[in-house]
Amino acid sequence: MFLALRELKHAKLRYFLIGLIMVLIAWLVLFVTGLANGLANDNGAAISSNQATYYVLQKDSDNRLTRSNLTATETEGIAKQVGKSASTNLGVQMGTVTPPAKDKKTDITYFGIDKNSFMKPEITEGTAPQSKNEVIADISLKESGYKLKSEIKDSATGNIFTITAFTKNNTFSHSPVIFVDWDAWKLIHQTNQAAQGEYTAVALNVSESKAESLSLGKLELASSKEVLQGIPGYSEEQGSLLMMIAFLFVIAAFVLAAFFYVITIQKINQFGVLKAVGARTAYLGRSIVSQVIFLSVVSLLIGNALTFGLAAILPASMPFTLSPLLAIGCSVLFLVVAVAGSMLSLYRVAKVDALEAIGRAI
């Protein structure tokens, strides 16, 4: 470590530039990771944030809530098997709302729920609805100009509802969720209920063993994760972003390996002299790894500070979510990639011949 720090002090500009590149790469990796996590959360927060562990859906619905329709008889059969406290009916329907006197349309998703069930969202602002014309909306609806006591008009049916409360982290397919009770659900549910069913699914809060023991008949069981994956575009979106993050780590490994290898080549004569006076290869190797770890840690600290600082000023409309735990995980992986990238330099140092290097220096 002594040799590593001495060299960092001696060649300040060289290592400053390398450190700057590492900061930019770390910042990019962390920002894209936060964006990927934010998009995933924005796409299915209403599913991942509730207490349901499993969903009973119509068979052949491909785990998509918007393709499933259940009758009251089917939902009652499920409730009898698990108990009413562990199951609740769920209605999901995409829609569009406007202010009563304007034509500004906003895409939303209706969630029909029992207001006393475990699917009830946590209210962060306002008061719980008291009538069928009062609803709870995700706070992202504020970006469209709505606030508490604002009226919204359903574009398909013309029914008008009043927002009495807001909740957080309840979006579905990148649209804010509006929670309505069953009386309001009947007003907006755009299906032939006699033919297609009154509900979308049955949400269950049960263990895996209990869920697998259910007698489903013509229905099918899907875990919360499977329903999340079934949201249109969710898997494709996450696959593309995860591939981008993976390539960023690979690119970081090659870039850092190239930089440290070039620096090592420039110091071959110095390593040869050190070997000639008795320095062991292991000592020189620890010096290189120490430099990489020191630069990486400093760069990651700066990169994390820049990422969280930028996240604090991003507009609410940008789906960006990066928890401290996820940031630590990405930082550790980046550190591993940086050290792995320095292995080529270690191999080159191990192959240095002291006499040849001294002769070349002379």
Short mmCIF file of C-alpha atoms in Angstrom, two decimals:
data_model
loop_
_atom_site.label_atom_id
_atom_site.label_comp_id
_atom_site.label_asym_id
_atom_site.label_seq_id
_atom_site.Cartn_x
_atom_site.Cartn_y
_atom_site.Cartn_z
CA MET A 1 0.00 0.00 0.00
CA PHE A 2 2.95 2.32 0.69
CA LEU A 3 4.22 2.00 -2.87
CA ALA A 4 0.69 2.49 -4.27
CA LEU A 5 0.10 5.71 -2.35
CA ARG A 6 3.54 7.08 -3.21
CA GLU A 7 2.85 6.55 -6.90
CA LEU A 8 -0.60 8.16 -6.65
CA LYS A 9 1.01 11.26 -5.13
CA HIS A 10 3.76 11.32 -7.75
CA ALA A 11 1.48 11.04 -10.83
CA LYS A 12 -1.51 13.04 -9.65
CA LEU A 13 -2.80 14.11 -13.08
CA ARG A 14 -2.62 10.60 -14.56
CA TYR A 15 -4.57 9.00 -11.74
CA PHE A 16 -6.96 11.94 -11.50
CA LEU A 17 -8.00 11.33 -15.11
CA ILE A 18 -8.38 7.59 -14.50
CA GLY A 19 -10.39 8.30 -11.36
CA LEU A 20 -12.62 10.73 -13.27
CA ILE A 21 -13.38 8.07 -15.88
CA MET A 22 -14.17 5.57 -13.10
CA VAL A 23 -16.51 8.11 -11.45
CA LEU A 24 -18.39 8.64 -14.73
CA ILE A 25 -18.69 4.90 -15.36
CA ALA A 26 -19.88 4.24 -11.78
CA TRP A 27 -22.35 7.12 -12.04
CA LEU A 28 -23.74 5.78 -15.31
CA VAL A 29 -24.09 2.24 -13.93
CA LEU A 30 -25.87 3.43 -10.78
CA PHE A 31 -28.17 5.79 -12.68
CA VAL A 32 -29.23 3.17 -15.23
CA THR A 33 -29.77 0.66 -12.41
CA GLY A 34 -31.98 3.16 -10.58
CA LEU A 35 -33.87 3.88 -13.80
CA ALA A 36 -34.44 0.16 -14.46
CA ASN A 37 -35.66 -0.36 -10.90
CA GLY A 38 -37.84 2.73 -11.13
CA LEU A 39 -39.45 1.60 -14.37
CA ALA A 40 -40.12 -1.83 -12.88
CA ASN A 41 -41.71 -0.21 -9.85
CA ASP A 42 -43.74 2.19 -12.00
CA ASN A 43 -45.00 -0.69 -14.13
CA GLY A 44 -46.27 -2.90 -11.34
CA ALA A 45 -46.07 -1.16 -7.97
CA ALA A 46 -49.74 -1.84 -7.27
CA ILE A 47 -48.98 -5.58 -7.46
CA SER A 48 -45.61 -5.69 -5.71
CA SER A 49 -46.60 -3.36 -2.84
CA ASN A 50 -49.77 -5.12 -1.65
CA GLN A 51 -50.04 -8.10 0.69
CA ALA A 52 -51.37 -10.61 -1.84
CA THR A 53 -49.09 -13.62 -2.33
CA TYR A 54 -51.14 -15.42 -5.00
CA TYR A 55 -53.91 -14.67 -7.48
CA VAL A 56 -56.57 -16.97 -8.87
CA LEU A 57 -57.18 -16.14 -12.53
CA GLN A 58 -59.19 -17.37 -15.46
CA LYS A 59 -57.50 -20.28 -17.19
CA ASP A 60 -55.40 -19.43 -20.28
CA SER A 61 -55.14 -15.77 -19.23
CA ASP A 62 -51.31 -15.99 -19.40
CA ASN A 63 -51.11 -14.53 -15.88
CA ARG A 64 -52.51 -11.23 -17.16
CA LEU A 65 -55.07 -9.55 -14.95
CA THR A 66 -56.55 -7.65 -17.87
CA ARG A 67 -57.37 -10.94 -19.66
CA SER A 68 -59.07 -12.62 -16.71
CA ASN A 69 -62.77 -12.61 -15.80
CA LEU A 70 -64.34 -14.57 -12.95
CA THR A 71 -67.96 -15.01 -11.95
CA ALA A 72 -69.27 -14.47 -8.43
CA THR A 73 -69.81 -18.22 -8.09
CA GLU A 74 -66.16 -18.92 -8.91
CA THR A 75 -64.84 -16.34 -6.46
CA GLU A 76 -67.13 -17.63 -3.68
CA GLY A 77 -65.80 -21.14 -4.22
CA ILE A 78 -62.24 -19.94 -3.64
CA ALA A 79 -63.24 -17.90 -0.58
CA LYS A 80 -64.84 -20.96 1.03
CA GLN A 81 -61.56 -22.91 0.72
CA VAL A 82 -59.22 -20.32 2.25
CA GLY A 83 -61.56 -18.16 4.34
CA LYS A 84 -62.82 -14.65 3.70
CA SER A 85 -60.00 -13.00 5.65
CA ALA A 86 -57.34 -14.58 3.41
CA SER A 87 -59.05 -13.89 0.09
CA THR A 88 -60.65 -10.90 -1.57
CA ASN A 89 -62.05 -10.19 -4.99
CA LEU A 90 -60.17 -7.87 -7.30
CA GLY A 91 -61.30 -5.95 -10.34
CA VAL A 92 -58.81 -4.43 -12.80
CA GLN A 93 -59.76 -2.27 -15.77
CA MET A 94 -57.81 0.25 -17.81
CA GLY A 95 -59.52 3.56 -18.35
CA THR A 96 -59.26 7.25 -19.12
CA VAL A 97 -60.38 10.16 -16.97
CA THR A 98 -60.81 13.88 -17.55
CA PRO A 99 -61.74 16.86 -15.39
CA PRO A 100 -65.53 17.37 -15.67
CA ALA A 101 -65.23 20.64 -17.62
CA LYS A 102 -62.10 19.87 -19.68
CA ASP A 103 -60.95 17.47 -22.37
CA LYS A 104 -57.47 16.75 -20.94
CA LYS A 105 -57.34 12.95 -20.83
CA THR A 106 -55.25 10.92 -18.41
CA ASP A 107 -54.77 7.15 -18.68
CA ILE A 108 -55.45 5.36 -15.41
CA THR A 109 -56.21 1.87 -14.08
CA TYR A 110 -59.21 1.13 -11.92
CA PHE A 111 -58.77 -1.35 -9.07
CA GLY A 112 -62.05 -2.57 -7.64
CA ILE A 113 -61.46 -3.73 -4.07
CA ASP A 114 -63.19 -4.41 -0.77
CA LYS A 115 -62.31 -1.37 1.33
CA ASN A 116 -61.94 -3.56 4.43
CA SER A 117 -59.64 -6.17 2.88
CA PHE A 118 -55.85 -6.54 2.87
CA MET A 119 -55.83 -5.01 -0.62
CA LYS A 120 -56.81 -1.62 0.77
CA PRO A 121 -53.98 0.86 0.04
CA GLU A 122 -52.29 2.93 2.73
CA ILE A 123 -53.58 6.49 2.65
CA THR A 124 -50.80 9.10 2.73
CA GLU A 125 -52.96 12.18 2.27
CA GLY A 126 -56.66 12.87 2.76
CA THR A 127 -59.44 10.74 4.26
CA ALA A 128 -60.93 7.38 3.36
CA PRO A 129 -63.89 7.40 0.92
CA GLN A 130 -67.34 7.37 2.52
CA SER A 131 -69.52 6.84 -0.57
CA LYS A 132 -69.42 5.08 -3.92
CA ASN A 133 -68.57 8.35 -5.71
CA GLU A 134 -65.39 8.88 -3.66
CA VAL A 135 -62.10 7.24 -4.60
CA ILE A 136 -58.44 6.84 -3.59
CA ALA A 137 -55.88 7.73 -6.26
CA ASP A 138 -52.16 7.24 -6.62
CA ILE A 139 -50.24 10.42 -5.90
CA SER A 140 -48.76 10.43 -9.42
CA LEU A 141 -52.17 11.64 -10.63
CA LYS A 142 -51.19 15.02 -9.18
CA GLU A 143 -48.86 15.46 -12.14
CA SER A 144 -51.96 15.76 -14.32
CA GLY A 145 -53.28 18.63 -12.20
CA TYR A 146 -55.55 16.70 -9.83
CA LYS A 147 -55.59 17.26 -6.08
CA LEU A 148 -57.72 16.43 -3.05
CA LYS A 149 -61.43 17.07 -3.67
CA SER A 150 -60.82 17.20 -7.43
CA GLU A 151 -63.51 15.61 -9.55
CA ILE A 152 -62.66 13.11 -12.28
CA LYS A 153 -64.92 12.02 -15.07
CA ASP A 154 -64.71 8.51 -16.50
CA SER A 155 -64.47 8.95 -20.27
CA ALA A 156 -66.24 5.70 -21.10
CA THR A 157 -69.29 5.96 -18.85
CA GLY A 158 -69.46 9.66 -17.94
CA ASN A 159 -69.57 8.87 -14.20
CA ILE A 160 -67.99 11.51 -11.97
CA PHE A 161 -65.94 10.65 -8.87
CA THR A 162 -64.25 12.76 -6.21
CA ILE A 163 -60.69 12.13 -5.01
CA THR A 164 -60.74 12.11 -1.21
CA ALA A 165 -57.33 10.51 -0.59
CA PHE A 166 -53.97 9.82 -2.19
CA THR A 167 -51.68 6.82 -1.82
CA LYS A 168 -48.09 6.14 -2.90
CA ASN A 169 -46.46 3.39 -4.97
CA ASN A 170 -49.66 2.21 -6.60
CA THR A 171 -49.20 2.28 -10.35
CA PHE A 172 -50.05 -0.35 -12.95
CA SER A 173 -48.69 -0.53 -16.49
CA HIS A 174 -47.14 2.95 -16.04
CA SER A 175 -50.50 4.51 -15.14
CA PRO A 176 -51.79 5.72 -11.76
CA VAL A 177 -54.25 3.40 -10.01
CA ILE A 178 -57.63 4.63 -8.80
CA PHE A 179 -59.15 2.44 -6.09
CA VAL A 180 -62.93 2.16 -6.11
CA ASP A 181 -65.40 0.13 -4.04
CA TRP A 182 -67.70 -2.45 -5.60
CA ASP A 183 -70.63 -0.06 -6.00
CA ALA A 184 -68.44 2.26 -8.10
CA TRP A 185 -66.90 -0.74 -9.89
CA LYS A 186 -70.32 -1.75 -11.20
CA LEU A 187 -70.70 1.72 -12.72
CA ILE A 188 -67.46 1.56 -14.72
CA HIS A 189 -67.02 -2.15 -15.41
CA GLN A 190 -67.24 -2.35 -19.18
CA THR A 191 -68.08 -6.02 -19.75
CA ASN A 192 -71.14 -8.16 -20.23
CA GLN A 193 -71.10 -9.44 -16.66
CA ALA A 194 -73.47 -12.30 -17.36
CA ALA A 195 -71.19 -13.68 -20.07
CA GLN A 196 -67.71 -12.69 -18.96
CA GLY A 197 -67.82 -12.34 -15.19
CA GLU A 198 -67.98 -9.66 -12.57
CA TYR A 199 -64.42 -9.78 -11.24
CA THR A 200 -60.90 -9.98 -12.60
CA ALA A 201 -59.26 -12.24 -10.02
CA VAL A 202 -59.20 -13.40 -6.43
CA ALA A 203 -56.25 -12.12 -4.42
CA LEU A 204 -54.97 -14.49 -1.75
CA ASN A 205 -52.84 -13.88 1.31
CA VAL A 206 -51.85 -17.49 2.00
CA SER A 207 -48.77 -19.69 2.23
CA GLU A 208 -47.40 -21.63 -0.72
CA SER A 209 -48.61 -24.97 0.63
CA LYS A 210 -52.13 -23.65 1.18
CA ALA A 211 -52.26 -22.10 -2.28
CA GLU A 212 -51.12 -25.31 -3.99
CA SER A 213 -53.74 -27.37 -2.15
CA LEU A 214 -56.64 -25.38 -3.61
CA SER A 215 -59.20 -27.05 -5.84
CA LEU A 216 -59.31 -24.65 -8.80
CA GLY A 217 -61.36 -26.47 -11.42
CA LYS A 218 -61.26 -24.33 -14.59
CA LEU A 219 -59.24 -21.60 -12.89
CA GLU A 220 -55.48 -21.26 -12.46
CA LEU A 221 -53.14 -20.07 -9.73
CA ALA A 222 -50.38 -17.48 -10.25
CA SER A 223 -47.91 -16.07 -7.75
CA SER A 224 -47.55 -12.34 -7.25
CA LYS A 225 -44.25 -12.48 -9.17
CA GLU A 226 -45.87 -14.29 -12.10
CA VAL A 227 -48.67 -11.71 -12.26
CA LEU A 228 -46.04 -8.98 -12.21
CA GLN A 229 -44.22 -10.65 -15.11
CA GLY A 230 -47.54 -10.91 -16.93
CA ILE A 231 -48.04 -7.13 -17.11
CA PRO A 232 -47.76 -6.19 -20.83
CA GLY A 233 -44.21 -5.10 -21.66
CA TYR A 234 -42.84 -5.71 -18.14
CA SER A 235 -40.49 -8.59 -18.99
CA GLU A 236 -39.34 -7.05 -22.27
CA GLU A 237 -38.64 -3.69 -20.63
CA GLN A 238 -36.70 -5.20 -17.75
CA GLY A 239 -34.81 -7.57 -20.04
CA SER A 240 -33.57 -4.70 -22.19
CA LEU A 241 -32.50 -2.59 -19.21
CA LEU A 242 -30.79 -5.51 -17.44
CA MET A 243 -28.91 -6.31 -20.65
CA MET A 244 -27.81 -2.68 -20.82
CA ILE A 245 -26.57 -2.79 -17.21
CA ALA A 246 -24.70 -6.05 -17.86
CA PHE A 247 -22.98 -4.53 -20.89
CA LEU A 248 -22.03 -1.47 -18.82
CA PHE A 249 -20.24 -3.71 -16.33
CA VAL A 250 -18.50 -5.60 -19.14
CA ILE A 251 -17.45 -2.34 -20.81
CA ALA A 252 -16.22 -1.03 -17.45
CA ALA A 253 -14.07 -4.14 -17.01
CA PHE A 254 -12.45 -3.75 -20.45
CA VAL A 255 -11.92 0.00 -20.11
CA LEU A 256 -10.32 -0.27 -16.67
CA ALA A 257 -8.22 -3.27 -17.75
CA ALA A 258 -6.92 -1.30 -20.74
CA PHE A 259 -6.04 1.76 -18.68
CA PHE A 260 -4.19 -0.12 -15.96
CA TYR A 261 -2.44 -2.35 -18.49
CA VAL A 262 -1.10 0.67 -20.39
CA ILE A 263 0.11 2.23 -17.15
CA THR A 264 1.77 -1.06 -16.20
CA ILE A 265 3.57 -1.24 -19.55
CA GLN A 266 4.87 2.29 -19.01
CA LYS A 267 6.33 1.21 -15.65
CA ILE A 268 7.91 -2.07 -16.76
CA ASN A 269 11.43 -0.71 -16.26
CA GLN A 270 10.57 0.45 -12.74
CA PHE A 271 9.16 -2.95 -11.86
CA GLY A 272 12.30 -4.56 -13.24
CA VAL A 273 14.51 -2.40 -11.03
CA LEU A 274 12.34 -3.18 -7.99
CA LYS A 275 12.60 -6.89 -8.72
CA ALA A 276 16.36 -6.58 -9.11
CA VAL A 277 16.72 -5.04 -5.65
CA GLY A 278 14.64 -7.78 -4.07
CA ALA A 279 10.99 -6.78 -4.42
CA ARG A 280 8.79 -9.85 -4.74
CA THR A 281 6.13 -10.23 -7.41
CA ALA A 282 3.45 -10.61 -4.71
CA TYR A 283 4.43 -7.25 -3.22
CA LEU A 284 4.21 -5.53 -6.63
CA GLY A 285 0.90 -7.25 -7.30
CA ARG A 286 -0.53 -6.03 -3.99
CA SER A 287 0.59 -2.51 -4.94
CA ILE A 288 -1.39 -2.61 -8.19
CA VAL A 289 -4.49 -4.10 -6.55
CA SER A 290 -4.27 -1.51 -3.76
CA GLN A 291 -4.25 1.27 -6.34
CA VAL A 292 -7.29 -0.19 -8.09
CA ILE A 293 -9.24 -0.66 -4.85
CA PHE A 294 -8.37 2.82 -3.59
CA LEU A 295 -9.38 4.50 -6.87
CA SER A 296 -12.53 2.37 -7.12
CA VAL A 297 -13.70 3.11 -3.58
CA VAL A 298 -13.15 6.86 -3.96
CA SER A 299 -14.85 6.83 -7.37
CA LEU A 300 -17.81 4.84 -6.02
CA LEU A 301 -18.28 7.22 -3.10
CA ILE A 302 -18.36 10.17 -5.50
CA GLY A 303 -20.54 8.27 -7.99
CA ASN A 304 -23.08 7.36 -5.29
CA ALA A 305 -23.16 10.95 -4.02
CA LEU A 306 -23.78 12.25 -7.55
CA THR A 307 -26.48 9.64 -8.20
CA PHE A 308 -28.48 10.30 -5.03
CA GLY A 309 -27.95 14.04 -5.45
CA LEU A 310 -29.36 13.88 -8.97
CA ALA A 311 -32.24 11.68 -7.80
CA ALA A 312 -33.21 14.37 -5.28
CA ILE A 313 -33.76 16.95 -8.01
CA LEU A 314 -35.30 14.72 -10.68
CA PRO A 315 -38.92 15.51 -11.56
CA ALA A 316 -41.51 13.24 -9.97
CA SER A 317 -42.56 12.10 -13.45
CA MET A 318 -39.23 10.29 -13.94
CA PRO A 319 -39.45 6.76 -12.51
CA PHE A 320 -36.16 6.49 -10.62
CA THR A 321 -35.78 4.20 -7.61
CA LEU A 322 -32.44 3.30 -6.05
CA SER A 323 -32.41 1.97 -2.51
CA PRO A 324 -29.20 2.15 -0.41
CA LEU A 325 -29.05 -1.67 -0.39
CA LEU A 326 -29.22 -1.84 -4.20
CA ALA A 327 -26.59 0.91 -4.49
CA ILE A 328 -24.27 -1.03 -2.18
CA GLY A 329 -24.80 -4.19 -4.23
CA CYS A 330 -23.95 -2.41 -7.48
CA SER A 331 -20.92 -0.76 -5.86
CA VAL A 332 -19.56 -4.10 -4.65
CA LEU A 333 -20.06 -5.61 -8.10
CA PHE A 334 -18.30 -2.62 -9.70
CA LEU A 335 -15.38 -3.06 -7.28
CA VAL A 336 -15.12 -6.74 -8.21
CA VAL A 337 -15.18 -5.84 -11.91
CA ALA A 338 -12.43 -3.25 -11.40
CA VAL A 339 -10.19 -5.70 -9.54
CA ALA A 340 -10.86 -8.37 -12.17
CA GLY A 341 -9.87 -5.87 -14.85
CA SER A 342 -6.49 -5.40 -13.18
CA MET A 343 -5.62 -9.10 -13.46
CA LEU A 344 -4.06 -8.52 -16.88
CA SER A 345 -1.66 -6.02 -15.34
CA LEU A 346 -0.73 -8.51 -12.61
CA TYR A 347 0.05 -11.13 -15.23
CA ARG A 348 2.31 -8.69 -17.06
CA VAL A 349 4.16 -7.77 -13.86
CA ALA A 350 4.67 -11.45 -13.02
CA LYS A 351 6.35 -11.96 -16.42
CA VAL A 352 8.79 -9.05 -16.02
CA ASP A 353 12.43 -10.14 -16.24
CA ALA A 354 14.57 -7.96 -13.98
CA LEU A 355 17.76 -8.13 -16.10
CA GLU A 356 15.92 -7.47 -19.34
CA ALA A 357 14.02 -4.53 -17.84
CA ILE A 358 17.22 -3.00 -16.40
CA GLY A 359 18.99 -3.43 -19.73
CA ARG A 360 16.12 -1.78 -21.52
CA ALA A 361 16.22 1.11 -19.04
CA ILE A 362 19.96 1.56 -19.62
#
